[in-house]
Amino acid sequence: MRLARFGIPTILKRLPFTQLYKFKPNVVKSVALGTLFAGLTWKQALRLDEFQSTVVSDVNEFCCVLVLELTDGDANLQHEALNALKEVPKLVQNKSNEDDELDPVTVGVGFQTKFWEKLTRTPQADYEARAGAYGSMPYGKGNVIVHVKAQNRSLAFETIQKVVKSLPKGSYRVVSERYGYKYQDGRDMSGFLDGTMNPSLKQQRQKVAVNERGGSYMIHQIWHHKLDWLDKVTEEDQEKMVGRKKSNSFELRPLPIDSHVTRTRSEDNKRLLIVRQSQPFGTVTGDHGLLFIAYAKDLTNFNTMLDRMTGKGDGINDQIMKMSINSYGNYFYVPSVQELQKI
């Protein structure tokens, strides 16, 4: 039952006495606001403390994405590693989810979808490699991902250090460990604003990213930008590739059919909602690009976006792939805290 038609006092009165007893006042307030303004069901709203903290919190100044491959030769060793990973959400103390105030550091852990299927015996779809006219999207290795968002790089580093130290020796190998950072006023290194259409309120992001079990699906890709090539492209042509004005991120009219904005929408031009958490990485003289990170309650929108970017169905490819090379991609399931404890 959706209760957006009721006012907050009515919503609070309709909560059963036992629920009021269990929850703190600030949580009850969050539940009411969630149902009133974001159109959440009571079942969704009452899960405010169950999903992991990285899923719907906003982008912080720095991030780190650690991808690991747990060894499968020793069942006892893998079991020890999984027990350690259960504790990852407890490594940092977070505030309640009642508002959009950022914590100094948040951390979440996820599992590659087919690995999660193996752990829980629940059928899961896999990430598919794709290729189009302007490049490919290869399948990346790794069955565990740790996502950290922090005020500064030190906190990100120290949190990853805690995770790694908690794992038994010989239980994993590192696939990648990359640190990202906020660039300018939230722009990609190409100069375009990132995440323009992200849901703005935490309750709205929860509705988009969190499923009925309190879990979420995460896509992680690594894009390496060709900034030297991009410097030779006029700003007008760059805007046509992206589908937005570079200065203010306003959508172009008319919108080019092969722009990034168009190709990441449905065939009938409807927006496909996901919660973007991407951040740039790298150095001027070395490798640089984008750590693409996003969350959704299922894989449907991710698959549609990637298919359309690579021209599946109509042969029209996303021009943004001219300016960047993809080297890694995979899907992960980020379980609720309760689901995590059951593996």
JSON list of C-alpha atoms in Angstrom, two decimals, residues 48-60 62-66 88-90 92 94-95 97 102-111 145-150 156 159-160 163 198 202 205-206 209-210 214-219 275-279 293-296 332-337 340:
[
{"chain": "A", "resi": 48, "resn": "LEU", "atom": "CA", "xyz": [16.13, 2.20, 5.86]},
{"chain": "A", "resi": 49, "resn": "ASP", "atom": "CA", "xyz": [18.81, 0.62, 8.05]},
{"chain": "A", "resi": 50, "resn": "GLU", "atom": "CA", "xyz": [19.22, -2.62, 6.08]},
{"chain": "A", "resi": 51, "resn": "PHE", "atom": "CA", "xyz": [20.85, -1.67, 2.79]},
{"chain": "A", "resi": 52, "resn": "GLN", "atom": "CA", "xyz": [24.59, -1.01, 2.76]},
{"chain": "A", "resi": 53, "resn": "SER", "atom": "CA", "xyz": [25.70, 2.58, 3.23]},
{"chain": "A", "resi": 54, "resn": "THR", "atom": "CA", "xyz": [27.37, 3.07, -0.17]},
{"chain": "A", "resi": 55, "resn": "VAL", "atom": "CA", "xyz": [24.26, 2.32, -2.21]},
{"chain": "A", "resi": 56, "resn": "VAL", "atom": "CA", "xyz": [22.23, 5.53, -1.87]},
{"chain": "A", "resi": 57, "resn": "SER", "atom": "CA", "xyz": [24.59, 7.94, -0.08]},
{"chain": "A", "resi": 58, "resn": "ASP", "atom": "CA", "xyz": [25.94, 10.73, -2.27]},
{"chain": "A", "resi": 59, "resn": "VAL", "atom": "CA", "xyz": [29.36, 10.82, -3.92]},
{"chain": "A", "resi": 60, "resn": "ASN", "atom": "CA", "xyz": [32.10, 11.96, -1.54]},
{"chain": "A", "resi": 62, "resn": "PHE", "atom": "CA", "xyz": [37.33, 10.47, -2.81]},
{"chain": "A", "resi": 63, "resn": "CYS", "atom": "CA", "xyz": [36.56, 6.84, -3.51]},
{"chain": "A", "resi": 64, "resn": "CYS", "atom": "CA", "xyz": [38.27, 3.51, -3.90]},
{"chain": "A", "resi": 65, "resn": "VAL", "atom": "CA", "xyz": [37.11, 0.42, -5.76]},
{"chain": "A", "resi": 66, "resn": "LEU", "atom": "CA", "xyz": [38.86, -2.81, -4.79]},
{"chain": "A", "resi": 88, "resn": "VAL", "atom": "CA", "xyz": [32.95, -5.06, 6.15]},
{"chain": "A", "resi": 89, "resn": "PRO", "atom": "CA", "xyz": [29.87, -2.83, 6.74]},
{"chain": "A", "resi": 90, "resn": "LYS", "atom": "CA", "xyz": [30.83, -2.68, 10.44]},
{"chain": "A", "resi": 92, "resn": "VAL", "atom": "CA", "xyz": [33.13, 2.25, 9.92]},
{"chain": "A", "resi": 94, "resn": "ASN", "atom": "CA", "xyz": [27.85, 5.62, 10.01]},
{"chain": "A", "resi": 95, "resn": "LYS", "atom": "CA", "xyz": [25.12, 8.03, 10.99]},
{"chain": "A", "resi": 97, "resn": "ASN", "atom": "CA", "xyz": [20.03, 7.35, 6.95]},
{"chain": "A", "resi": 102, "resn": "LEU", "atom": "CA", "xyz": [27.64, 12.70, 4.13]},
{"chain": "A", "resi": 103, "resn": "ASP", "atom": "CA", "xyz": [29.54, 10.46, 6.51]},
{"chain": "A", "resi": 104, "resn": "PRO", "atom": "CA", "xyz": [33.34, 10.88, 6.63]},
{"chain": "A", "resi": 105, "resn": "VAL", "atom": "CA", "xyz": [33.64, 7.39, 5.15]},
{"chain": "A", "resi": 106, "resn": "THR", "atom": "CA", "xyz": [31.25, 4.68, 3.94]},
{"chain": "A", "resi": 107, "resn": "VAL", "atom": "CA", "xyz": [32.06, 1.17, 2.80]},
{"chain": "A", "resi": 108, "resn": "GLY", "atom": "CA", "xyz": [30.11, -1.58, 1.09]},
{"chain": "A", "resi": 109, "resn": "VAL", "atom": "CA", "xyz": [30.86, -5.05, -0.22]},
{"chain": "A", "resi": 110, "resn": "GLY", "atom": "CA", "xyz": [29.36, -6.89, -3.16]},
{"chain": "A", "resi": 111, "resn": "PHE", "atom": "CA", "xyz": [29.72, -10.20, -4.99]},
{"chain": "A", "resi": 145, "resn": "ILE", "atom": "CA", "xyz": [34.07, -5.79, -4.87]},
{"chain": "A", "resi": 146, "resn": "VAL", "atom": "CA", "xyz": [34.62, -3.26, -2.08]},
{"chain": "A", "resi": 147, "resn": "HIS", "atom": "CA", "xyz": [33.41, 0.29, -2.64]},
{"chain": "A", "resi": 148, "resn": "VAL", "atom": "CA", "xyz": [34.64, 3.05, -0.32]},
{"chain": "A", "resi": 149, "resn": "LYS", "atom": "CA", "xyz": [33.58, 6.71, -0.36]},
{"chain": "A", "resi": 150, "resn": "ALA", "atom": "CA", "xyz": [35.52, 9.10, 1.87]},
{"chain": "A", "resi": 156, "resn": "ALA", "atom": "CA", "xyz": [39.74, 5.62, 1.74]},
{"chain": "A", "resi": 159, "resn": "THR", "atom": "CA", "xyz": [39.41, 1.54, 5.10]},
{"chain": "A", "resi": 160, "resn": "ILE", "atom": "CA", "xyz": [40.68, -0.62, 2.24]},
{"chain": "A", "resi": 163, "resn": "VAL", "atom": "CA", "xyz": [39.44, -4.91, 4.66]},
{"chain": "A", "resi": 198, "resn": "ASN", "atom": "CA", "xyz": [20.59, 11.24, -10.67]},
{"chain": "A", "resi": 202, "resn": "LYS", "atom": "CA", "xyz": [18.03, 9.75, -0.62]},
{"chain": "A", "resi": 205, "resn": "ARG", "atom": "CA", "xyz": [17.65, 6.94, -4.77]},
{"chain": "A", "resi": 206, "resn": "GLN", "atom": "CA", "xyz": [16.49, 4.14, -2.47]},
{"chain": "A", "resi": 209, "resn": "ALA", "atom": "CA", "xyz": [18.51, 1.26, -6.26]},
{"chain": "A", "resi": 210, "resn": "VAL", "atom": "CA", "xyz": [17.16, -0.98, -3.48]},
{"chain": "A", "resi": 214, "resn": "GLY", "atom": "CA", "xyz": [17.26, -4.50, 0.85]},
{"chain": "A", "resi": 215, "resn": "GLY", "atom": "CA", "xyz": [19.90, -5.48, -1.71]},
{"chain": "A", "resi": 216, "resn": "SER", "atom": "CA", "xyz": [21.15, -3.72, -4.82]},
{"chain": "A", "resi": 217, "resn": "TYR", "atom": "CA", "xyz": [22.87, -4.49, -8.11]},
{"chain": "A", "resi": 218, "resn": "MET", "atom": "CA", "xyz": [26.06, -2.65, -8.98]},
{"chain": "A", "resi": 219, "resn": "ILE", "atom": "CA", "xyz": [27.79, -2.16, -12.29]},
{"chain": "A", "resi": 275, "resn": "VAL", "atom": "CA", "xyz": [22.00, 5.77, -9.14]},
{"chain": "A", "resi": 276, "resn": "ARG", "atom": "CA", "xyz": [25.35, 6.89, -10.55]},
{"chain": "A", "resi": 277, "resn": "GLN", "atom": "CA", "xyz": [28.34, 7.00, -8.19]},
{"chain": "A", "resi": 278, "resn": "SER", "atom": "CA", "xyz": [31.14, 7.44, -10.74]},
{"chain": "A", "resi": 279, "resn": "GLN", "atom": "CA", "xyz": [34.36, 9.35, -10.10]},
{"chain": "A", "resi": 293, "resn": "ILE", "atom": "CA", "xyz": [29.93, 2.89, -10.62]},
{"chain": "A", "resi": 294, "resn": "ALA", "atom": "CA", "xyz": [26.15, 2.72, -10.48]},
{"chain": "A", "resi": 295, "resn": "TYR", "atom": "CA", "xyz": [23.44, 0.97, -8.48]},
{"chain": "A", "resi": 296, "resn": "ALA", "atom": "CA", "xyz": [19.96, -0.27, -9.41]},
{"chain": "A", "resi": 332, "resn": "PHE", "atom": "CA", "xyz": [27.89, -7.36, -8.61]},
{"chain": "A", "resi": 333, "resn": "TYR", "atom": "CA", "xyz": [25.15, -7.93, -6.08]},
{"chain": "A", "resi": 334, "resn": "VAL", "atom": "CA", "xyz": [25.44, -5.76, -2.97]},
{"chain": "A", "resi": 335, "resn": "PRO", "atom": "CA", "xyz": [23.35, -7.63, -0.39]},
{"chain": "A", "resi": 336, "resn": "SER", "atom": "CA", "xyz": [21.49, -6.11, 2.51]},
{"chain": "A", "resi": 337, "resn": "VAL", "atom": "CA", "xyz": [23.22, -6.41, 5.87]},
{"chain": "A", "resi": 340, "resn": "LEU", "atom": "CA", "xyz": [25.24, -10.67, 3.99]}
]
